[in-house]
CSV table of C-alpha atoms in Angstrom, one decimal:
chain,number,residue,atom,x,y,z
X,952,MET,CA,44.2,67.0,139.2
X,953,MET,CA,41.0,68.4,138.4
X,954,LYS,CA,41.6,71.7,140.0
X,955,ARG,CA,45.1,72.1,138.0
X,956,LEU,CA,43.2,71.3,134.7
X,957,LEU,CA,40.6,73.9,135.4
X,958,SER,CA,43.0,76.7,136.5
X,959,LEU,CA,45.2,75.6,133.1
X,960,VAL,CA,42.2,76.2,131.0
X,961,ALA,CA,41.3,79.4,132.7
X,962,ALA,CA,44.9,80.5,132.2
X,963,LEU,CA,44.4,79.7,128.6
X,964,LEU,CA,41.6,81.7,128.2
X,965,VAL,CA,42.7,84.7,129.7
X,966,ALA,CA,46.0,84.6,127.6
X,967,THR,CA,44.0,84.7,124.6
X,968,GLY,CA,42.1,88.0,125.6
X,969,VAL,CA,39.1,86.7,124.2
X,970,GLY,CA,37.3,85.4,127.3
X,971,ALA,CA,33.5,84.3,126.5
X,972,GLN,CA,34.6,84.9,122.7
X,973,TYR,CA,36.7,81.8,122.3
X,974,ARG,CA,36.9,79.9,119.3
X,975,THR,CA,38.6,76.7,117.7
X,976,PRO,CA,40.6,76.8,114.5
X,977,LEU,CA,38.3,74.4,113.5
X,978,GLU,CA,35.4,76.9,112.7
X,979,ASP,CA,37.6,78.3,110.1
X,980,LEU,CA,38.2,75.8,108.0
X,981,ASP,CA,35.2,75.9,105.7
X,982,ASP,CA,35.0,80.0,105.3
X,983,SER,CA,35.2,82.0,102.7
X,984,GLU,CA,38.0,84.6,102.5
X,985,THR,CA,35.8,87.4,103.3
X,986,VAL,CA,34.3,85.5,106.3
X,987,ARG,CA,37.8,85.0,107.7
X,988,ALA,CA,38.4,88.7,107.3
X,989,LEU,CA,35.2,89.5,109.1
X,990,LYS,CA,36.0,87.1,111.5
X,991,GLU,CA,39.6,88.3,112.2
X,992,HIS,CA,38.2,92.5,112.4
X,993,VAL,CA,35.5,91.6,114.9
X,994,ALA,CA,37.9,89.0,117.2
X,995,TYR,CA,40.1,92.0,117.5
X,996,LEU,CA,37.9,95.1,118.0
X,997,SER,CA,35.8,93.1,120.1
X,998,GLY,CA,38.6,91.5,122.2
X,999,ALA,CA,39.4,91.9,126.1
X,1000,GLN,CA,42.5,93.7,125.6
X,1001,MET,CA,40.2,96.7,123.9
X,1002,GLU,CA,38.3,97.0,127.4
X,1003,GLY,CA,35.0,97.9,125.8
X,1004,ARG,CA,36.3,100.9,123.6
X,1005,LYS,CA,35.0,103.6,125.5
X,1006,ALA,CA,35.5,106.9,124.3
X,1007,GLY,CA,38.9,108.6,125.0
X,1008,SER,CA,40.5,105.0,126.1
X,1009,GLU,CA,43.2,103.4,125.2
X,1010,GLY,CA,41.1,100.8,123.8
X,1011,GLU,CA,39.5,103.3,121.4
X,1012,ARG,CA,42.8,104.6,120.1
X,1013,MET,CA,43.8,100.9,119.4
X,1014,ALA,CA,40.8,100.4,117.6
X,1015,ALA,CA,41.5,103.7,115.4
X,1016,GLU,CA,45.1,102.3,114.7
X,1017,TYR,CA,43.6,99.0,113.8
X,1018,LEU,CA,41.4,100.7,111.2
X,1019,ALA,CA,44.0,102.9,109.7
X,1020,GLY,CA,46.4,100.2,109.6
X,1021,LYS,CA,43.9,97.7,107.3
X,1022,LEU,CA,42.5,100.7,105.2
X,1023,LYS,CA,46.4,101.3,104.1
X,1024,GLU,CA,46.7,97.5,103.7
X,1025,TYR,CA,43.5,97.6,101.2
X,1026,GLY,CA,44.9,100.7,99.4
X,1027,ILE,CA,43.0,103.3,100.7
X,1028,ASP,CA,44.7,106.6,101.5
X,1029,VAL,CA,44.5,107.4,104.9
X,1030,LEU,CA,44.4,111.1,105.1
X,1031,THR,CA,44.7,111.0,109.3
X,1032,ALA,CA,45.2,108.1,111.6
X,1033,GLY,CA,44.1,109.9,114.3
X,1034,SER,CA,42.1,113.6,114.0
X,1035,GLU,CA,42.1,114.2,117.4
X,1036,PHE,CA,39.3,116.2,119.4
X,1037,LYS,CA,38.5,117.2,122.9
X,1038,ILE,CA,35.3,116.5,125.1
X,1039,ALA,CA,34.6,118.1,128.3
X,1040,HIS,CA,33.2,115.9,130.7
X,1041,GLY,CA,32.7,118.2,133.9
X,1042,ALA,CA,36.5,118.8,135.3
X,1043,ASP,CA,37.8,116.2,133.3
X,1044,THR,CA,38.4,116.2,129.5
X,1045,LEU,CA,38.8,113.2,127.5
X,1046,ILE,CA,40.8,112.9,124.0
X,1047,SER,CA,39.3,110.9,121.2
X,1048,ARG,CA,40.1,110.7,117.4
X,1049,ASN,CA,38.4,109.7,114.1
X,1050,VAL,CA,40.1,107.8,111.0
X,1051,ILE,CA,39.7,108.8,107.7
X,1052,GLY,CA,40.4,107.3,104.5
X,1053,LEU,CA,39.9,108.4,101.1
X,1054,LEU,CA,39.2,106.2,97.8
X,1055,GLN,CA,39.6,108.8,94.9
X,1056,GLY,CA,37.2,108.5,92.1
X,1057,TRP,CA,38.2,108.1,88.5
X,1058,ASP,CA,35.9,111.4,87.1
X,1059,LYS,CA,37.5,114.4,87.5
X,1060,SER,CA,34.6,116.1,86.6
X,1061,GLN,CA,32.9,114.3,89.8
X,1062,ASN,CA,35.6,112.9,92.3
X,1063,GLY,CA,35.6,116.4,94.3
X,1064,HIS,CA,32.1,114.8,95.5
X,1065,TYR,CA,32.3,112.4,98.2
X,1066,ILE,CA,30.3,109.6,99.5
X,1067,VAL,CA,31.0,109.1,103.3
X,1068,VAL,CA,30.7,105.5,104.9
X,1069,GLY,CA,31.1,105.6,108.4
X,1070,ALA,CA,31.3,103.3,111.2
X,1071,ARG,CA,31.4,104.2,115.1
X,1072,MET,CA,34.5,102.9,116.8
X,1073,ASP,CA,33.8,103.5,120.5
X,1074,ASN,CA,31.5,101.3,123.1
X,1075,LEU,CA,30.7,101.4,126.6
X,1076,GLY,CA,33.9,100.4,128.3
X,1077,MET,CA,33.9,98.7,131.4
X,1078,ASP,CA,32.5,99.0,134.9
X,1079,GLN,CA,32.2,97.0,138.3
X,1080,PHE,CA,29.3,95.3,140.3
X,1081,THR,CA,29.4,93.4,143.2
X,1082,VAL,CA,28.7,89.5,143.6
X,1083,ASP,CA,29.0,88.0,147.4
X,1084,GLY,CA,30.4,91.1,148.4
X,1085,GLU,CA,33.3,90.9,146.0
X,1086,LEU,CA,33.8,93.6,143.1
X,1087,VAL,CA,34.0,91.9,139.8
X,1088,ASN,CA,34.9,93.6,136.4
X,1089,ARG,CA,32.5,93.8,133.4
X,1090,THR,CA,33.5,94.5,129.9
X,1091,TYR,CA,31.2,95.8,127.5
X,1092,TYR,CA,32.8,93.8,124.3
X,1093,GLY,CA,30.6,95.5,121.5
X,1094,ALA,CA,31.0,92.8,119.0
X,1095,ASN,CA,27.7,93.4,117.0
X,1096,GLY,CA,27.7,97.3,118.4
X,1097,ASN,CA,30.0,98.0,116.7
X,1098,ALA,CA,32.9,96.0,115.8
X,1099,SER,CA,30.3,94.3,113.1
X,1100,GLY,CA,29.9,97.9,111.7
X,1101,MET,CA,33.8,98.6,111.4
X,1102,ALA,CA,34.6,95.2,110.0
X,1103,MET,CA,32.0,95.8,107.4
X,1104,MET,CA,33.5,99.0,106.5
X,1105,LEU,CA,36.9,97.6,106.0
X,1106,GLU,CA,36.0,94.7,103.8
X,1107,LEU,CA,33.6,97.5,101.7
X,1108,ALA,CA,36.8,99.5,101.8
X,1109,GLN,CA,38.8,96.6,100.1
X,1110,LYS,CA,36.1,95.6,97.3
X,1111,LEU,CA,35.8,99.2,96.5
X,1112,SER,CA,39.3,99.4,96.4
X,1113,TYR,CA,39.6,96.6,93.6
X,1114,ALA,CA,36.9,98.3,91.8
X,1115,ARG,CA,38.1,102.0,91.9
X,1116,THR,CA,38.3,102.4,88.3
X,1117,LEU,CA,34.4,101.8,88.4
X,1118,LEU,CA,33.8,104.7,91.0
X,1119,ARG,CA,33.3,108.2,89.3
X,1120,ARG,CA,32.5,109.9,92.8
X,1121,SER,CA,35.3,109.7,95.6
X,1122,ILE,CA,34.7,107.5,98.6
X,1123,LEU,CA,35.5,108.5,102.2
X,1124,PHE,CA,35.9,105.9,104.9
X,1125,VAL,CA,35.6,107.2,108.3
X,1126,GLY,CA,35.8,105.4,111.9
X,1127,PHE,CA,34.1,107.8,114.3
X,1128,GLY,CA,35.2,108.5,117.7
X,1129,ALA,CA,33.2,109.4,120.9
X,1130,SER,CA,29.8,108.1,118.9
X,1131,CYS,CA,28.0,107.1,122.0
X,1132,ASP,CA,29.4,110.3,123.5
X,1133,SER,CA,26.6,112.7,121.6
X,1134,PHE,CA,28.2,111.8,118.2
X,1135,ALA,CA,31.0,114.1,118.9
X,1136,GLY,CA,33.1,112.4,116.3
X,1137,SER,CA,30.8,112.8,113.4
X,1138,TRP,CA,30.1,116.2,114.6
X,1139,TYR,CA,33.7,117.0,115.0
X,1140,PHE,CA,34.3,115.7,111.1
X,1141,LEU,CA,31.6,118.0,109.8
X,1142,ASN,CA,32.1,121.1,111.6
X,1143,ARG,CA,36.0,120.9,112.2
X,1144,SER,CA,38.1,118.7,110.2
X,1145,PHE,CA,36.2,118.4,106.9
X,1146,VAL,CA,34.2,121.7,107.2
X,1147,SER,CA,35.4,123.4,104.2
X,1148,ASP,CA,34.4,120.4,101.8
X,1149,ALA,CA,31.4,119.5,103.7
X,1150,GLU,CA,29.1,121.0,101.2
X,1151,ASN,CA,30.6,118.6,98.4
X,1152,ILE,CA,29.4,115.2,100.7
X,1153,ASP,CA,26.8,114.1,98.3
X,1154,ALA,CA,25.3,111.2,100.8
X,1155,MET,CA,26.2,109.3,104.0
X,1156,VAL,CA,26.2,105.7,104.9
X,1157,ASN,CA,26.2,104.7,108.3
X,1158,LEU,CA,27.2,101.1,109.4
X,1159,ASP,CA,26.2,100.0,112.6
X,1160,MET,CA,25.5,96.7,114.3
X,1161,LEU,CA,25.2,94.4,111.4
X,1162,GLY,CA,26.2,91.1,112.9
X,1163,LEU,CA,22.7,89.6,113.5
X,1164,VAL,CA,21.0,89.3,109.8
X,1165,GLN,CA,18.5,86.8,111.3
X,1166,ASN,CA,16.9,89.6,112.9
X,1167,GLY,CA,16.3,91.2,109.7
X,1168,PHE,CA,18.6,93.8,107.3
X,1169,GLN,CA,17.4,97.0,107.6
X,1170,ALA,CA,17.9,100.4,105.6
X,1171,TYR,CA,16.7,103.3,107.3
X,1172,THR,CA,16.6,106.3,104.7
X,1173,ALA,CA,13.9,109.0,106.7
X,1174,SER,CA,12.0,108.4,104.0
X,1175,ASN,CA,14.5,110.1,101.5
X,1176,GLN,CA,12.8,109.3,98.1
X,1177,ASP,CA,16.3,109.1,96.0
X,1178,LEU,CA,18.0,106.9,98.4
X,1179,ASP,CA,14.5,104.7,98.6
X,1180,ALA,CA,14.9,104.7,95.0
X,1181,VAL,CA,18.4,102.9,95.1
X,1182,ILE,CA,17.0,100.2,97.1
X,1183,GLN,CA,13.9,100.1,94.8
X,1184,SER,CA,16.4,99.2,91.7
X,1185,LEU,CA,18.7,96.8,93.2
X,1186,GLN,CA,15.4,94.5,94.1
X,1187,GLY,CA,15.8,93.8,90.4
X,1188,GLU,CA,19.8,92.6,90.8
X,1189,LEU,CA,20.4,89.2,91.8
X,1190,LEU,CA,21.9,89.8,95.2
X,1191,PRO,CA,22.0,87.3,98.2
X,1192,ILE,CA,20.0,89.6,100.3
X,1193,GLN,CA,17.8,92.5,100.1
X,1194,ALA,CA,17.7,95.5,102.5
X,1195,GLN,CA,14.1,96.3,104.0
X,1196,ALA,CA,13.7,100.0,103.8
X,1197,VAL,CA,12.0,100.9,107.5
X,1198,PRO,CA,10.0,103.9,108.1
X,1199,GLN,CA,11.1,104.3,111.7
X,1200,GLU,CA,14.8,104.9,113.0
X,1201,PRO,CA,15.9,101.6,114.6
X,1202,TYR,CA,18.1,103.8,117.0
X,1203,PRO,CA,20.0,107.2,116.5
X,1204,GLY,CA,23.4,106.8,114.9
X,1205,ASP,CA,25.9,109.3,113.3
X,1206,HIS,CA,23.7,109.3,110.1
X,1207,VAL,CA,21.7,112.0,112.1
X,1208,VAL,CA,24.6,114.3,112.4
X,1209,PHE,CA,24.7,114.3,108.5
X,1210,TYR,CA,21.1,114.7,108.4
X,1211,SER,CA,21.1,117.7,110.5
X,1212,LYS,CA,23.5,119.1,107.9
X,1213,GLU,CA,20.6,118.4,105.2
X,1214,ILE,CA,22.8,115.5,103.6
X,1215,PRO,CA,21.0,112.7,102.5
X,1216,SER,CA,22.1,109.5,104.9
X,1217,VAL,CA,21.2,106.0,105.1
X,1218,LEU,CA,21.5,103.6,108.1
X,1219,PHE,CA,22.4,99.8,107.4
X,1220,THR,CA,21.8,97.6,110.5
X,1221,THR,CA,20.3,94.4,111.8
X,1222,GLY,CA,18.0,96.1,114.4
X,1223,ARG,CA,18.0,96.2,117.8
X,1224,TYR,CA,18.8,92.8,120.1
X,1225,SER,CA,18.7,91.6,123.6
X,1226,GLU,CA,22.5,91.7,124.1
X,1227,HIS,CA,22.9,95.2,123.2
X,1228,GLY,CA,24.7,97.3,125.9
X,1229,THR,CA,25.3,94.3,128.0
X,1230,GLY,CA,28.6,92.1,128.6
X,1231,ARG,CA,27.0,89.5,126.3
X,1232,ASP,CA,27.5,91.3,123.2
X,1233,THR,CA,30.4,89.0,122.3
X,1234,TYR,CA,32.1,87.6,119.0
X,1235,SER,CA,30.0,84.3,119.8
X,1236,ILE,CA,26.7,85.9,118.8
X,1237,ILE,CA,27.6,87.0,115.3
X,1238,ASN,CA,26.3,85.7,112.0
X,1239,PHE,CA,29.4,86.3,109.8
X,1240,GLU,CA,28.0,84.2,106.8
X,1241,GLY,CA,25.2,86.9,107.0
X,1242,MET,CA,27.4,89.5,107.1
X,1243,GLU,CA,29.0,88.7,104.0
X,1244,ARG,CA,25.9,88.5,102.3
X,1245,GLU,CA,24.8,91.8,103.5
X,1246,LEU,CA,28.6,93.2,102.4
X,1247,GLU,CA,27.5,92.4,98.7
X,1248,TYR,CA,24.5,94.2,98.9
X,1249,ILE,CA,25.9,97.4,100.7
X,1250,PHE,CA,28.9,97.1,98.0
X,1251,SER,CA,26.5,97.7,95.4
X,1252,TYR,CA,24.2,100.4,97.4
X,1253,VAL,CA,27.4,102.3,97.7
X,1254,GLN,CA,28.4,101.7,93.8
X,1255,HIS,CA,25.1,103.3,93.0
X,1256,LEU,CA,25.4,106.2,95.0
X,1257,ALA,CA,28.9,106.9,93.4
X,1258,ASN,CA,27.9,106.5,89.9
X,1259,GLY,CA,24.1,107.9,89.9
X,1260,GLN,CA,22.5,111.7,90.2
X,1261,ARG,CA,23.3,113.2,93.1
X,1262,PRO,CA,20.3,112.5,95.7
X,1263,LEU,CA,18.7,115.3,97.0
X,1264,PHE,CA,17.9,116.1,101.0
X,1265,ARG,CA,14.2,114.5,101.2
X,1266,GLY,CA,13.7,114.4,97.5
X,1267,ARG,CA,13.7,118.3,97.8
X,1268,THR,CA,16.2,121.0,96.8
X,1269,GLU,CA,19.6,121.2,97.9
X,1270,SER,CA,19.1,124.5,99.5
X,1271,LYS,CA,20.0,124.5,103.1
X,1272,LYS,CA,17.3,125.2,105.7
X,1273,GLU,CA,16.9,128.7,106.7
X,1274,VAL,CA,16.8,130.3,110.2
X,1275,PRO,CA,15.6,133.5,111.2
X,1276,VAL,CA,18.3,136.7,111.3
X,1277,GLY,CA,20.0,136.7,114.5
X,1278,THR,CA,19.4,132.9,115.3
X,1279,TYR,CA,22.2,130.2,115.0
X,1280,ALA,CA,21.8,126.5,114.1
X,1281,TYR,CA,22.3,124.2,117.1
X,1282,SER,CA,25.6,123.1,115.4
X,1283,ASP,CA,27.0,126.0,115.0
X,1284,VAL,CA,27.6,128.0,118.3
X,1285,ASP,CA,30.6,127.6,120.2
X,1286,VAL,CA,28.4,126.6,123.3
X,1287,LYS,CA,25.2,124.6,122.9
X,1288,PRO,CA,22.1,125.4,124.9
X,1289,MET,CA,22.0,123.0,127.7
X,1290,PHE,CA,18.7,121.1,129.4
X,1291,LEU,CA,19.2,119.9,132.7
X,1292,ASN,CA,22.8,120.5,132.3
X,1293,SER,CA,23.2,118.7,129.4
X,1294,GLN,CA,24.1,119.7,125.8
X,1295,ASP,CA,22.7,116.3,124.3
X,1296,PRO,CA,19.1,117.2,123.3
X,1297,ARG,CA,18.6,113.7,124.0
X,1298,THR,CA,18.6,114.5,127.5
X,1299,PHE,CA,15.4,116.9,126.6
X,1300,MET,CA,13.5,114.2,124.7
X,1301,GLU,CA,14.2,111.8,127.6
X,1302,ARG,CA,13.6,113.4,130.4
X,1303,TRP,CA,11.1,115.9,129.3
X,1304,VAL,CA,9.1,115.0,126.0
X,1305,TYR,CA,8.6,111.4,126.4
X,1306,GLN,CA,7.9,111.9,130.4
X,1307,TYR,CA,4.8,114.1,129.4
X,1308,VAL,CA,3.4,113.6,125.9
X,1309,LYS,CA,0.3,111.7,125.7
X,1310,TYR,CA,-0.9,109.6,122.6
X,1311,PRO,CA,-4.0,111.5,121.5
X,1312,LYS,CA,-7.0,109.5,122.0
X,1313,TYR,CA,-8.3,109.9,118.4
X,1314,ALA,CA,-4.8,108.8,117.1
X,1315,LEU,CA,-4.8,106.0,119.2
X,1316,ASP,CA,-8.4,104.6,118.3
X,1317,ASN,CA,-7.7,105.2,114.7
X,1318,GLY,CA,-4.1,103.3,114.7
X,1319,ILE,CA,-2.1,106.6,113.5
X,1320,GLN,CA,1.5,106.7,114.4
X,1321,GLY,CA,4.4,108.1,113.1
X,1322,THR,CA,7.4,110.9,113.7
X,1323,VAL,CA,6.6,114.6,114.2
X,1324,LEU,CA,9.5,117.4,113.4
X,1325,VAL,CA,9.0,120.2,115.2
X,1326,ASP,CA,11.3,123.3,115.1
X,1327,PHE,CA,11.6,125.8,117.8
X,1328,ILE,CA,13.9,128.3,119.1
X,1329,ILE,CA,15.8,128.5,122.7
X,1330,ASP,CA,16.4,132.5,123.0
X,1331,GLU,CA,18.9,134.2,125.0
X,1332,LYS,CA,16.8,133.8,128.0
X,1333,GLY,CA,16.7,130.1,127.7
X,1334,GLU,CA,12.9,130.1,127.0
X,1335,VAL,CA,11.4,128.0,124.2
X,1336,ARG,CA,9.8,129.9,121.8
X,1337,ASP,CA,8.3,129.8,118.0
X,1338,VAL,CA,7.3,126.1,118.2
X,1339,LYS,CA,6.1,125.0,114.9
X,1340,VAL,CA,5.8,121.4,112.8
X,1341,SER,CA,8.1,121.1,110.0
X,1342,ARG,CA,6.9,117.5,108.9
X,1343,GLY,CA,3.5,116.7,110.3
X,1344,VAL,CA,2.0,113.1,110.6
X,1345,HIS,CA,-1.6,114.0,111.5
X,1346,GLN,CA,-3.1,116.9,113.4
X,1347,SER,CA,-3.6,115.3,116.4
X,1348,LEU,CA,0.0,113.9,117.0
X,1349,ASP,CA,1.3,117.4,115.6
X,1350,ASP,CA,-0.7,119.2,118.3
X,1351,GLU,CA,0.6,116.8,120.9
X,1352,ALA,CA,4.1,117.3,119.9
X,1353,VAL,CA,4.0,121.1,119.8
X,1354,ARG,CA,2.1,121.0,123.3
X,1355,VAL,CA,4.8,119.3,125.1
X,1356,VAL,CA,7.7,121.0,123.7
X,1357,SER,CA,6.0,124.3,124.0
X,1358,ALA,CA,5.9,123.6,127.8
X,1359,SER,CA,9.4,122.9,128.5
X,1360,PRO,CA,11.1,124.5,131.2
X,1361,LYS,CA,13.9,127.0,130.6
X,1362,TRP,CA,17.1,126.1,129.3
X,1363,ARG,CA,20.8,127.5,130.0
X,1364,PRO,CA,21.1,129.5,126.8
X,1365,GLY,CA,23.5,128.9,124.1
X,1366,ARG,CA,26.6,131.0,123.7
X,1367,HIS,CA,28.4,132.3,120.3
X,1368,ARG,CA,31.7,134.5,120.8
X,1369,GLY,CA,30.9,135.0,124.3
X,1370,LYS,CA,27.5,136.3,123.9
X,1371,LYS,CA,24.2,134.4,124.7
X,1372,THR,CA,22.0,134.0,121.3
X,1373,ARG,CA,19.3,132.5,119.9
X,1374,VAL,CA,19.6,129.0,118.9
X,1375,ALA,CA,17.4,127.0,116.4
X,1376,LEU,CA,16.8,123.2,117.1
X,1377,THR,CA,14.7,120.6,115.4
X,1378,VAL,CA,13.3,117.5,117.5
X,1379,ALA,CA,11.8,114.2,116.2
X,1380,VAL,CA,9.0,113.1,118.5
X,1381,GLU,CA,8.1,109.7,117.7
X,1382,PHE,CA,4.7,108.0,118.1
X,1383,ARG,CA,4.8,104.5,117.8
X,1384,LEU,CA,1.9,101.9,118.7
X,1385,THR,CA,2.6,98.7,120.2
X,1386,LYS,CA,0.7,95.6,121.0
X,1387,GLU,CA,-0.3,97.1,124.2
X,1388,LYS,CA,-3.2,99.8,123.5
X,1389,GLY,CA,-2.0,103.1,124.7
X,1390,ARG,CA,1.7,102.9,124.6
X,1391,PHE,CA,4.1,104.0,122.4
X,1392,GLY,CA,7.7,103.5,121.9
X,1393,ILE,CA,10.1,106.3,123.3
X,1394,ASN,CA,12.8,106.5,120.7
X,1395,GLY,CA,13.5,110.2,120.7
X,1396,LYS,CA,15.6,111.3,117.4
X,1397,THR,CA,17.2,114.8,117.3
X,1398,ILE,CA,17.6,116.4,114.0
X,1399,ASN,CA,19.5,119.4,114.1
């Protein structure tokens, strides 16, 4: 009898498609309408039927369809429910897509300018491991990473739709495909599908991993003065929560690609967490009441961006970074340079820079830390040259960052229109002290 009962329970769990994320209807009795909606979104987007939403998978496609359908339901004009693009993986090619929705501002003099609100759609998918000699499937549900961000974007879209008569600029809601794969969706959005109007994007808001408010509600602006000023102004408003501006990037995300185009960008997140990148990232870990409080803050923040002065990139002028004549920006070449057979510059950071960089003794003894931006060129022969600091922290850290980048082995050169060409690249070398003296956090960030 007991075995039959256990079998019945197991069958019910499988039938619901939620497995470890199973919850009872009684949980929802005291929920607000917003919390119920957030729960609905996260439960679906991180459900077992999505199989971890790996880039190019059926689960990622289903997530895109869900976002498009909900945006339409919330009164957002969906420009495309599947802006498809292809990514080469060796001999294989996967097809991913972006979802783009538009909420038009009321001011005719301003609604040709846009605030992008984005959230990545994909996660790590599934894999197998062996237990007692038997293969077991493991699903990376990605409830916090990033079903929480997609859910936040949807409920933000609904709130802003209700307030559309108060918005001067237009809002673009974008679900990015293949974000885990070198931020391919955000690159495609800026360089292919929205390229003609990219210069009219005034700011970008990235929503990524927002389900664990108990870990802290963070805003990373890359120290942009204008975006930080909005955070400061909101401190005077009666909001249920306040974001903490953090000087160090919690982790890279789609905001990096916008930053590379010199578009002011802010990442809202609740930071790193132990379940990240594991099968334990399920519905059960999400703090939905905390997400509702974050939603109120982000709603106010986006309203300020939509109605205030255009923020300047790093508080400077709006002019693009110039590269030497005959040199292309990393994002503009047809075939990007490759380091150890990878076009993802994070490979260079992880397998070269952070393997060989040394924390300078003077900086260590004096508690100096920060992120050094290093510009360099990969020439037609694949050699790294013209290495220089574009934004420094201290001479000791600046010199060490230049040293390790300058010592780089050869890359496979980039190509444009079939010819090898010089390519300009900027990387961020992060020096972060921890409690264990002499160690620094490895968190390479690439800014093209």
